[in-house]
Each structure stands twice: as C-alpha cells, then as structure tokens.
Tab-separated table of C-alpha atoms and ligand atoms in Angstrom:
chain	number	residue	atom	x	y	z
A	10	MET	CA	0.386	-63.209	-47.682
A	11	SER	CA	3.926	-61.921	-47.335
A	12	VAL	CA	6.794	-64.220	-46.402
A	13	ARG	CA	8.230	-63.806	-42.915
A	14	ALA	CA	11.063	-65.486	-41.000
A	15	GLU	CA	9.596	-67.888	-38.442
A	16	ILE	CA	11.554	-69.313	-35.518
A	17	THR	CA	11.351	-73.104	-35.967
A	18	GLY	CA	14.295	-74.321	-33.891
A	19	TRP	CA	16.075	-73.197	-30.719
A	20	GLY	CA	18.950	-74.324	-28.533
A	21	LYS	CA	21.376	-73.101	-25.893
A	22	TYR	CA	24.679	-73.941	-24.262
A	23	VAL	CA	26.090	-72.618	-21.006
A	24	PRO	CA	29.448	-73.652	-19.511
A	25	GLU	CA	29.332	-75.918	-16.443
A	26	LYS	CA	31.399	-73.625	-14.244
A	27	ILE	CA	29.332	-71.330	-12.009
A	28	LEU	CA	30.908	-68.166	-10.589
A	29	THR	CA	28.765	-66.869	-7.714
A	30	ASN	CA	28.729	-63.424	-6.142
A	31	HIS	CA	30.391	-65.014	-3.095
A	32	ASP	CA	33.189	-66.341	-5.326
A	33	LEU	CA	33.711	-62.830	-6.745
A	34	ALA	CA	33.864	-61.393	-3.215
A	35	GLN	CA	37.014	-63.535	-2.756
A	36	MET	CA	38.555	-61.975	-5.875
A	37	VAL	CA	37.676	-58.229	-5.710
A	38	ASP	CA	36.349	-55.782	-3.108
A	39	THR	CA	32.647	-56.562	-3.528
A	40	ASN	CA	29.896	-58.539	-1.848
A	41	ASP	CA	26.711	-60.440	-2.666
A	42	GLU	CA	24.475	-57.713	-1.194
A	43	TRP	CA	25.954	-54.974	-3.450
A	44	ILE	CA	25.822	-57.058	-6.627
A	45	THR	CA	22.304	-58.358	-5.943
A	46	SER	CA	20.810	-54.980	-5.024
A	47	ARG	CA	22.516	-53.034	-7.857
A	48	THR	CA	22.141	-55.609	-10.631
A	49	GLY	CA	19.929	-58.575	-9.641
A	50	ILE	CA	22.721	-60.974	-10.674
A	51	LYS	CA	23.462	-63.902	-8.334
A	52	GLU	CA	25.746	-66.030	-10.492
A	53	ARG	CA	27.138	-66.365	-14.006
A	54	ARG	CA	28.722	-69.122	-16.118
A	55	ILE	CA	32.407	-68.950	-17.011
A	56	ARG	CA	34.097	-71.061	-19.685
A	57	THR	CA	36.032	-74.155	-18.700
A	58	GLU	CA	39.069	-75.341	-20.639
A	59	LYS	CA	36.965	-77.289	-23.122
A	60	ASP	CA	34.850	-74.249	-24.078
A	61	THR	CA	35.709	-71.968	-26.968
A	62	THR	CA	33.481	-69.538	-28.822
A	63	THR	CA	33.198	-72.157	-31.574
A	64	THR	CA	32.403	-75.161	-29.351
A	65	MET	CA	29.757	-73.236	-27.397
A	66	ALA	CA	28.101	-72.008	-30.601
A	67	VAL	CA	28.144	-75.501	-32.129
A	68	ALA	CA	26.497	-77.062	-29.051
A	69	ALA	CA	23.667	-74.501	-29.086
A	70	SER	CA	23.274	-74.805	-32.864
A	71	GLN	CA	23.045	-78.605	-32.842
A	72	ASP	CA	20.104	-78.406	-30.441
A	73	ALA	CA	18.435	-75.711	-32.558
A	74	LEU	CA	18.866	-77.799	-35.729
A	75	GLY	CA	17.524	-80.862	-33.911
A	76	VAL	CA	14.345	-79.031	-32.877
A	77	ALA	CA	13.848	-77.803	-36.455
A	78	GLY	CA	14.492	-81.316	-37.834
A	79	LEU	CA	17.418	-80.136	-39.973
A	80	THR	CA	21.016	-81.217	-40.416
A	81	ALA	CA	23.996	-78.926	-40.919
A	82	HIS	CA	23.833	-79.668	-44.663
A	83	ASP	CA	20.381	-78.067	-44.853
A	84	ILE	CA	21.545	-74.647	-43.615
A	85	ASP	CA	21.667	-71.966	-46.340
A	86	LEU	CA	23.224	-69.194	-44.217
A	87	ILE	CA	24.749	-68.796	-40.761
A	88	VAL	CA	24.659	-65.391	-39.074
A	89	VAL	CA	26.665	-65.195	-35.858
A	90	ALA	CA	26.383	-62.343	-33.370
A	91	ASN	CA	29.709	-62.230	-31.573
A	92	SER	CA	32.301	-59.816	-30.227
A	93	SER	CA	34.594	-62.403	-28.605
A	94	PRO	CA	35.954	-64.515	-31.504
A	95	ASP	CA	38.401	-67.414	-31.150
A	96	TYR	CA	40.865	-65.370	-33.221
A	97	LEU	CA	40.891	-61.831	-34.626
A	98	LEU	CA	40.933	-63.507	-38.056
A	99	PRO	CA	39.004	-65.335	-39.390
A	100	ALA	CA	35.590	-64.211	-38.189
A	101	SER	CA	33.905	-66.537	-35.694
A	102	ALA	CA	31.221	-67.481	-38.249
A	103	ASN	CA	33.660	-69.333	-40.529
A	104	LEU	CA	35.057	-71.490	-37.740
A	105	ILE	CA	31.565	-72.274	-36.444
A	106	GLN	CA	30.368	-73.189	-39.947
A	107	HIS	CA	33.249	-75.628	-40.407
A	108	ALA	CA	32.891	-77.189	-36.943
A	109	LEU	CA	29.159	-77.704	-37.538
A	110	GLY	CA	29.876	-79.486	-40.805
A	111	ALA	CA	27.946	-76.916	-42.827
A	112	THR	CA	28.950	-75.803	-46.309
A	113	CYS	CA	26.907	-72.582	-46.528
A	114	PRO	CA	28.024	-68.941	-46.325
A	115	ALA	CA	28.601	-67.573	-42.842
A	116	LEU	CA	28.999	-64.054	-41.516
A	117	THR	CA	29.602	-62.395	-38.175
A	118	VAL	CA	27.698	-59.374	-36.906
A	119	ALA	CA	29.648	-57.454	-34.268
A	120	ALA	CA	27.247	-55.141	-32.467
A	121	GLY	CA	28.015	-55.995	-28.839
A	122	CYS	CA	24.983	-56.874	-26.752
A	123	SER	CA	22.640	-55.707	-29.539
A	124	GLY	CA	24.321	-58.137	-31.935
A	125	TRP	CA	21.826	-60.993	-31.863
A	126	VAL	CA	18.833	-58.823	-32.691
A	127	TYR	CA	20.902	-57.295	-35.528
A	128	ALA	CA	21.697	-60.862	-36.650
A	129	LEU	CA	18.048	-61.955	-36.401
A	130	VAL	CA	16.961	-59.031	-38.562
A	131	THR	CA	19.797	-59.691	-41.039
A	132	GLY	CA	18.878	-63.371	-41.337
A	133	SER	CA	15.189	-62.595	-41.703
A	134	GLN	CA	15.864	-60.339	-44.715
A	135	PHE	CA	17.301	-63.284	-46.687
A	136	ILE	CA	14.185	-65.326	-45.885
A	137	GLN	CA	11.808	-62.501	-46.835
A	138	THR	CA	13.503	-61.968	-50.195
A	139	GLY	CA	13.339	-65.706	-50.912
A	140	ALA	CA	17.123	-65.973	-51.244
A	141	TYR	CA	17.438	-68.609	-48.476
A	142	LYS	CA	15.130	-71.113	-46.771
A	143	ASN	CA	17.046	-72.240	-43.663
A	144	VAL	CA	18.997	-69.611	-41.728
A	145	LEU	CA	20.821	-70.304	-38.462
A	146	VAL	CA	21.139	-67.245	-36.188
A	147	ILE	CA	23.585	-67.678	-33.314
A	148	GLY	CA	24.436	-65.445	-30.349
A	149	VAL	CA	27.657	-66.506	-28.637
A	150	GLU	CA	30.054	-64.780	-26.246
A	151	LEU	CA	33.076	-65.967	-24.383
A	152	ILE	CA	33.248	-62.512	-22.869
A	153	SER	CA	35.152	-63.563	-19.733
A	154	TYR	CA	38.354	-63.422	-21.810
A	155	ALA	CA	37.972	-59.618	-21.991
A	156	LEU	CA	37.111	-59.087	-18.324
A	157	ASP	CA	39.531	-57.445	-15.917
A	158	TYR	CA	39.148	-59.454	-12.719
A	159	THR	CA	40.716	-56.561	-10.782
A	160	ASP	CA	37.927	-54.152	-11.890
A	161	ARG	CA	34.909	-54.716	-9.650
A	162	SER	CA	32.719	-52.371	-11.701
A	163	THR	CA	32.769	-54.647	-14.773
A	164	CYS	CA	33.864	-58.194	-13.850
A	165	ILE	CA	30.753	-58.832	-11.742
A	166	LEU	CA	28.365	-58.147	-14.613
A	167	PHE	CA	29.204	-60.551	-17.422
A	168	GLY	CA	29.129	-64.288	-18.184
A	169	ASP	CA	29.697	-66.729	-21.057
A	170	ALA	CA	26.941	-68.474	-23.057
A	171	ALA	CA	25.598	-69.381	-26.497
A	172	ALA	CA	22.120	-69.735	-27.974
A	173	ALA	CA	20.776	-70.191	-31.489
A	174	VAL	CA	17.571	-70.239	-33.503
A	175	VAL	CA	16.622	-71.575	-36.921
A	176	LEU	CA	14.624	-69.276	-39.205
A	177	GLN	CA	12.404	-70.631	-41.987
A	178	PRO	CA	9.838	-69.029	-44.328
A	179	ASN	CA	6.260	-68.657	-43.079
A	180	THR	CA	3.219	-67.307	-44.913
A	181	ASP	CA	0.663	-67.768	-42.101
A	182	GLY	CA	1.474	-64.581	-40.189
A	183	ALA	CA	4.194	-65.897	-37.859
A	184	GLY	CA	7.734	-64.534	-37.818
A	185	VAL	CA	9.574	-61.249	-37.467
A	186	LEU	CA	6.869	-58.573	-37.797
A	187	THR	CA	8.769	-55.324	-37.203
A	188	PHE	CA	12.199	-54.172	-36.097
A	189	GLU	CA	14.350	-51.176	-35.244
A	190	LEU	CA	18.144	-51.050	-35.443
A	191	GLY	CA	20.112	-48.152	-33.990
A	192	SER	CA	23.640	-46.882	-33.515
A	193	ASP	CA	25.195	-43.864	-31.802
A	194	GLY	CA	28.942	-44.236	-32.322
A	195	GLY	CA	29.524	-40.878	-30.655
A	196	LEU	CA	28.984	-42.701	-27.355
A	197	ALA	CA	31.460	-45.500	-28.201
A	198	GLN	CA	33.936	-44.865	-25.411
A	199	ASN	CA	31.358	-45.535	-22.729
A	200	LEU	CA	31.794	-49.286	-23.349
A	201	TRP	CA	34.910	-50.389	-25.172
A	202	VAL	CA	38.200	-52.261	-25.231
A	203	PRO	CA	40.779	-49.498	-25.823
A	204	GLY	CA	43.763	-51.723	-26.757
A	205	GLY	CA	44.430	-54.521	-29.220
A	206	GLY	CA	42.899	-52.892	-32.307
A	207	THR	CA	44.634	-51.001	-35.105
A	208	VAL	CA	44.725	-47.633	-33.310
A	209	ASN	CA	46.360	-49.078	-30.216
A	210	PRO	CA	47.793	-52.487	-31.209
A	211	VAL	CA	48.856	-55.125	-28.712
A	212	SER	CA	52.054	-54.016	-26.978
A	213	GLN	CA	53.657	-54.346	-23.599
A	214	SER	CA	52.165	-51.002	-22.564
A	215	VAL	CA	48.652	-52.064	-23.636
A	216	VAL	CA	48.999	-55.131	-21.428
A	217	ASP	CA	50.610	-53.207	-18.538
A	218	ASN	CA	47.784	-50.622	-18.633
A	219	ARG	CA	45.174	-53.389	-18.880
A	220	GLU	CA	43.810	-51.755	-22.039
A	221	HIS	CA	42.990	-55.161	-23.568
A	222	TYR	CA	40.055	-55.452	-21.156
A	223	ILE	CA	36.519	-54.023	-21.269
A	224	ARG	CA	36.118	-50.541	-19.822
A	225	MET	CA	32.712	-49.113	-19.081
A	226	ASN	CA	31.131	-45.900	-17.874
A	227	GLY	CA	28.291	-47.686	-16.091
A	228	GLN	CA	26.129	-44.690	-15.318
A	229	GLU	CA	26.174	-43.388	-18.907
A	230	VAL	CA	25.322	-46.835	-20.273
A	231	PHE	CA	22.553	-47.119	-17.676
A	232	LYS	CA	20.975	-43.825	-18.835
A	233	PHE	CA	21.273	-44.827	-22.493
A	234	ALA	CA	19.795	-48.272	-21.790
A	235	THR	CA	16.717	-47.075	-19.919
A	236	ARG	CA	15.871	-44.510	-22.610
A	237	ARG	CA	16.452	-46.869	-25.537
A	238	LEU	CA	14.627	-49.813	-23.993
A	239	THR	CA	11.383	-47.882	-23.561
A	240	ASP	CA	11.598	-45.865	-26.808
A	241	CYS	CA	12.484	-48.918	-28.892
A	242	LEU	CA	9.622	-50.992	-27.445
A	243	LYS	CA	7.194	-48.183	-28.299
A	244	ASN	CA	8.617	-47.836	-31.816
A	245	ILE	CA	8.621	-51.519	-32.770
A	246	THR	CA	5.132	-52.149	-31.401
A	247	GLY	CA	3.875	-48.903	-33.002
A	248	GLN	CA	5.110	-50.098	-36.408
A	249	ALA	CA	3.000	-53.240	-35.919
A	250	GLY	CA	-0.081	-51.188	-34.961
A	251	MET	CA	0.254	-52.292	-31.324
A	252	THR	CA	1.493	-50.912	-28.015
A	253	PRO	CA	3.998	-52.490	-25.589
A	254	GLU	CA	0.913	-53.514	-23.553
A	255	SER	CA	-0.174	-55.827	-26.403
A	256	LEU	CA	3.002	-57.936	-26.156
A	257	ASP	CA	2.518	-61.327	-24.491
A	258	VAL	CA	6.106	-61.335	-23.308
A	259	ILE	CA	9.029	-58.929	-23.478
A	260	ILE	CA	12.505	-60.396	-23.738
A	261	PRO	CA	14.906	-57.608	-22.811
A	262	HIS	CA	18.681	-57.667	-22.849
A	263	GLN	CA	19.648	-59.219	-19.511
A	264	ALA	CA	22.109	-56.590	-18.248
A	265	ASN	CA	20.667	-55.273	-15.007
A	266	LEU	CA	17.349	-55.925	-13.221
A	267	ARG	CA	17.132	-52.214	-12.337
A	268	ILE	CA	17.140	-51.299	-16.042
A	269	ILE	CA	14.262	-53.732	-16.687
A	270	GLU	CA	12.335	-52.494	-13.622
A	271	TYR	CA	12.767	-48.918	-14.852
A	272	ALA	CA	11.386	-49.861	-18.278
A	273	ALA	CA	8.420	-51.675	-16.695
A	274	ARG	CA	7.603	-48.607	-14.580
A	275	SER	CA	7.872	-46.132	-17.456
A	276	LEU	CA	5.747	-48.291	-19.741
A	277	GLU	CA	3.291	-48.966	-16.883
A	278	LEU	CA	3.610	-52.715	-17.411
A	279	PRO	CA	3.814	-55.398	-14.713
A	280	LEU	CA	7.360	-56.685	-14.226
A	281	ASP	CA	6.183	-60.239	-14.904
A	282	ARG	CA	5.539	-59.262	-18.545
A	283	PHE	CA	9.352	-59.265	-18.875
A	284	PHE	CA	11.190	-62.593	-19.044
A	285	ILE	CA	14.177	-62.439	-16.699
A	286	ASN	CA	16.996	-64.968	-16.256
A	287	LEU	CA	19.893	-62.604	-15.509
A	288	HIS	CA	20.128	-63.828	-11.891
A	289	LYS	CA	21.497	-67.136	-13.308
A	290	TYR	CA	23.741	-65.916	-16.103
A	291	GLY	CA	24.525	-62.194	-15.719
A	292	ASN	CA	25.007	-60.244	-18.915
A	293	THR	CA	26.021	-62.665	-21.694
A	294	SER	CA	26.173	-59.888	-24.306
A	295	ALA	CA	25.110	-61.155	-27.754
A	296	ALA	CA	23.926	-64.460	-26.215
A	297	SER	CA	21.660	-62.698	-23.719
A	298	ILE	CA	18.434	-62.323	-25.719
A	299	PRO	CA	18.544	-65.702	-27.495
A	300	LEU	CA	19.385	-67.450	-24.206
A	301	ALA	CA	16.390	-65.754	-22.562
A	302	LEU	CA	14.200	-66.562	-25.579
A	303	VAL	CA	15.177	-70.245	-25.515
A	304	GLU	CA	14.434	-70.484	-21.780
A	305	ALA	CA	11.139	-68.608	-22.212
A	306	ILE	CA	10.122	-71.177	-24.845
A	307	GLU	CA	11.344	-74.147	-22.771
A	308	GLU	CA	9.437	-72.904	-19.713
A	309	GLY	CA	6.248	-72.264	-21.689
A	310	ARG	CA	6.435	-68.502	-21.033
A	311	VAL	CA	5.990	-67.880	-24.748
A	312	LYS	CA	3.704	-70.142	-26.733
A	313	ALA	CA	2.568	-70.739	-30.299
A	314	GLY	CA	0.616	-67.766	-31.638
A	315	GLN	CA	1.886	-65.343	-28.999
A	316	ILE	CA	3.785	-62.147	-29.680
A	317	ALA	CA	7.179	-61.398	-28.146
A	318	GLY	CA	9.041	-58.094	-28.081
A	319	MET	CA	12.833	-58.348	-27.942
A	320	VAL	CA	14.971	-55.331	-27.206
A	321	ALA	CA	18.711	-54.962	-26.716
A	322	PHE	CA	21.290	-52.227	-26.076
A	323	GLY	CA	25.033	-52.302	-25.736
A	324	SER	CA	28.432	-51.297	-27.012
A	325	GLY	CA	28.479	-48.995	-29.991
A	326	LEU	CA	26.543	-47.645	-28.308
A	327	SER	CA	23.858	-49.530	-30.165
A	328	TRP	CA	20.324	-50.743	-29.717
A	329	ALA	CA	17.993	-53.120	-31.575
A	330	GLY	CA	14.481	-54.449	-31.166
A	331	ALA	CA	12.084	-56.792	-32.943
A	332	VAL	CA	8.479	-57.919	-32.594
A	333	VAL	CA	8.084	-61.636	-33.356
A	334	ARG	CA	4.917	-63.707	-33.620
A	335	MET	CA	5.602	-67.300	-32.574
A	336	GLY	CA	4.551	-69.983	-35.062
A	337	GLU	CA	2.699	-73.229	-34.455
A	338	ARG	CA	5.936	-75.151	-33.953
A	339	ILE	CA	6.798	-73.359	-30.705
A	340	HIS	CA	6.459	-75.833	-27.835
A	341	ALA	CA	7.676	-76.040	-24.264
A	342	GLY	CA	10.585	-78.319	-23.390
A	343	GLY	CA	14.125	-78.595	-24.702
A	344	ALA	CA	15.576	-80.208	-27.759
A	345	PRO	CA	14.516	-83.833	-28.415
A	346	GLU	CA	16.677	-86.478	-26.684
A	347	LEU	CA	17.987	-87.721	-29.988
A	348	ALA	CA	18.574	-84.579	-32.006
A	349	VAL	CA	19.085	-85.120	-35.725
A	350	PRO	CA	22.864	-85.471	-36.068
A	351	ALA	CA	24.212	-82.133	-37.223
A	352	MET	CA	27.870	-83.038	-37.683
A	353	ALA	CA	29.121	-83.905	-41.127
B	12	UT7	O1	25.197	-54.557	-22.193
B	12	UT7	C1	25.416	-53.303	-21.665
B	12	UT7	C2	26.269	-53.520	-20.480
B	12	UT7	N1	26.332	-52.530	-19.501
B	12	UT7	C3	25.314	-52.152	-18.697
B	12	UT7	O2	24.191	-52.469	-18.827
B	12	UT7	C4	25.742	-51.286	-17.532
B	12	UT7	C5	24.692	-50.299	-17.102
B	12	UT7	N2	25.085	-49.779	-15.799
B	12	UT7	C6	24.884	-50.459	-14.661
B	12	UT7	O3	24.335	-51.552	-14.690
B	12	UT7	C7	25.298	-49.817	-13.360
B	12	UT7	O4	25.773	-48.505	-13.619
B	12	UT7	C8	26.368	-50.622	-12.597
B	12	UT7	C9	25.784	-51.907	-12.053
B	12	UT7	C10	27.546	-50.943	-13.508
B	12	UT7	C11	26.906	-49.810	-11.397
B	12	UT7	O5	25.821	-49.462	-10.550
B	12	UT7	P1	25.650	-47.949	-10.060
B	12	UT7	O6	24.477	-47.934	-9.164
B	12	UT7	O7	25.603	-47.060	-11.283
B	12	UT7	O8	26.952	-47.729	-9.223
B	12	UT7	P2	28.059	-46.598	-9.395
B	12	UT7	O9	28.892	-46.841	-10.588
B	12	UT7	O10	27.406	-45.250	-9.225
B	12	UT7	O11	28.954	-46.859	-8.115
B	12	UT7	C12	28.441	-46.639	-6.787
B	12	UT7	C13	29.513	-47.069	-5.803
B	12	UT7	C14	30.899	-46.516	-6.112
B	12	UT7	O12	31.535	-46.233	-4.879
B	12	UT7	P3	31.572	-44.725	-4.295
B	12	UT7	O13	32.302	-43.931	-5.353
B	12	UT7	O14	30.141	-44.329	-4.142
B	12	UT7	O15	32.312	-44.898	-3.027
B	12	UT7	C15	31.614	-47.662	-6.770
B	12	UT7	O16	33.009	-47.628	-6.579
B	12	UT7	O17	29.640	-48.487	-5.841
B	12	UT7	C16	31.017	-48.829	-6.013
B	12	UT7	N3	31.092	-50.099	-6.726
B	12	UT7	C17	31.048	-51.285	-6.106
B	12	UT7	N4	30.956	-51.624	-4.811
B	12	UT7	C18	30.933	-52.926	-4.514
B	12	UT7	C19	31.186	-50.298	-8.073
B	12	UT7	N5	31.207	-51.630	-8.328
B	12	UT7	C20	31.131	-52.254	-7.131
B	12	UT7	C21	31.104	-53.600	-6.751
B	12	UT7	N6	31.000	-53.880	-5.429
B	12	UT7	N7	31.162	-54.616	-7.649
C-alpha cells in the first residue's frame, strides 16, 4: 500500500487577551449586532506583549510534538504557513526552528489564509517520497500587527493564533488522500498590504496613508470564497471517488459564518457537518484551519478512521483543499499533561 502522511500530533496556542465585539464598538463605529449578523464572530484573541509569531508557533508545536511522542531533535522538516513574520528577513520558519531547539531544515509558505493547507500538502509530499519521516506543519499568524484599527471593515474580522500538526508515514490507508491547490493572482488587490514591499517601500507617505495595513474588497473576496469553497470540496472529494456528502466533517477556513452557511446550502449539507469555531477566534488566517482541526479533535468531532475535508481561501487570491483520513492515533482531549520536553 502507498505511503501517506498521517496526522499523529496536534497542538494549539491562542493569546490570553480577548477582544470582544463590544470592545471594538469602543474603538470604531461598529456594534455587536452588525458584526454578529454579518460574520458570526463574537470575539477574537489579540497578542499580548509576551507573544510573537515565534513564541506562539513554539507553544503550539511543543504540544503537537508531545502528542506524537517526539522531541524537537526528531523533526526532519518544519513547514510554517505564515504571512506575519517577526521580521521581513529571515523567514519565520528559521526563527521557529531555532526557538524549538530543532536542527532540521525549515521553510515558510506564504499563501495567506490558504497557507496551512498549502503547507500540509507540501509536508506530505516529503513523507510520500520517503525523504522525511517526521514533519511539523505549523499555521501561525500575528495578524493584528497589520490591522488598521480605524478601518471597521477589516479590523473586526481577524485575530491572532497558532496551531500545528505532526505528520508521519502511514501505510494503513490513513493520511492525506487528495488535495487541490489554486491561485488567481489577477485578483491580488482584493486583499493586500499595499505598502512596505519593494514596489512601495516603507516611507513616511506609506505610513501617513496607512498603506502598511491590510486592505480588502470584502464583497469580491466573499464571492470568490463561496465559489471556491463549494467547487474545491467537490473536486477534492471527487478525486477520492467520494462526494462532499461522504465527509464525516468539513473544516472550512473560519472567515465568515455566512460563507460557510452558503457552502452548506449549495452542497445541500447540514450546517453541523461543518466544524465552526470562528465565534471565538475570528479569522486567524493561516492558523484558522489547523486551530479548527485541533479543536475538532479535542472535542471528539473527528475521530480515528473518519474522513475530514479541509478547505481554505484567502489572499492571492488563493484557495486550497485536502481530504484527510484520520489514523488510529486520533483521540479526543488535549496534549498530555507532561508533554515530552521539546526544547533543546
Ligand atoms: O480570509 C479571507 C478574508 N476575507 C474574507 O473572508 C472577507 C469576505 N467578505 C466578508 O466577509 C464580508 O464582505 C464583510 C463581513 C467584510 C462585509 O460584509 P458585507 O455584508 O459584504 O458588508 P458591506 O461591505 O456590503 O457593507 C455594508 C455596510 C456598509 O455601509 P453602507 O455603505 O451600506 O452605508 C459598510 O460601510 O456595512 C458597513 N460596514 C459596517 N457597519 C458596521 C462595514 N463594516 C462595518 C462594521 N460595522 N464593522
């Protein structure tokens, strides 16, 4: 039987600080009723002083390694999905690798909110070819740093978080079964940060015009998201000889409850087939799907032997989906109390 990448460890980290819709109503012209009815979000986590992209990723990774019974020295490759690095150089993956005490190669995948599924698929290729045995796949975003807290159309949507999984080889049928990765760069300016890159480097005018913050054309992204979510779920299940109906649970990108409800209606699936935690965290970009996956496992919503469909969309504009069969090691509950020490 062919080798697949099985999820054998999982962990998450969210900052302690909670920013509620009522808190945001004190900061911009908005209110809880508007945010709840248009997005489903009630609160999100925002970094405190002790949180950096690296520290959040390390905390999630240590739990994931503990569940898998590995130490940092056992990791062969780290793939980090991230668009909010500690510094523009080096990539977030190198700093996370060092802070974990790992000595393996590490790379960052920057594909916005689709990034973690891109990273999962990237990591799984190295397992399938036999090149590596233990791959750590992290989704981490400290996205609040790029939010304009005078722009009510974007600042209410996003939050900070990290989550990680360990991938290991499996020959019993569990693991990543199918995937689809997509990009439409022609739509890039619907969700972007216009300043701070090489075309429009940091300058006083970039700062004065608030071009170092995320800008979004919400309605265009909404249309893109609803189309891609349904098409991608059909494509990835079709490749596996299934339909979206055959999935035990669907873990969609947690951007907006209305987008998920739309997908459920068009696929004629009950809404409870979709795992939803966006009311607690908002849109955590590349951390969104792994954070939802970890909570779905912890809450027993996805169990050993079951099949999950994961599907993301985001800046790029990009999209990505994967069908994953859960292995025998999937069990409800968090990381063990005494995780195997992961620090060097
Ligand atoms: O990972 C990908 C991330 N992005 C997404 O998934 C975004 C997808 N898009 C969306 O989720 C929705 O488009 C939003 C939630 C961003 C906006 O919802 P909408 O139903 O598309 O609202 P809209 O942009 O059409 O705005 C409707 C009204 C406008 O006022 P007028 O022009 O009708 O007077 C906005 O100014 O709502 C106003 N508005 C707000 N009002 C109160 C926009 N943001 C707010 C706000 N509070 N926070």
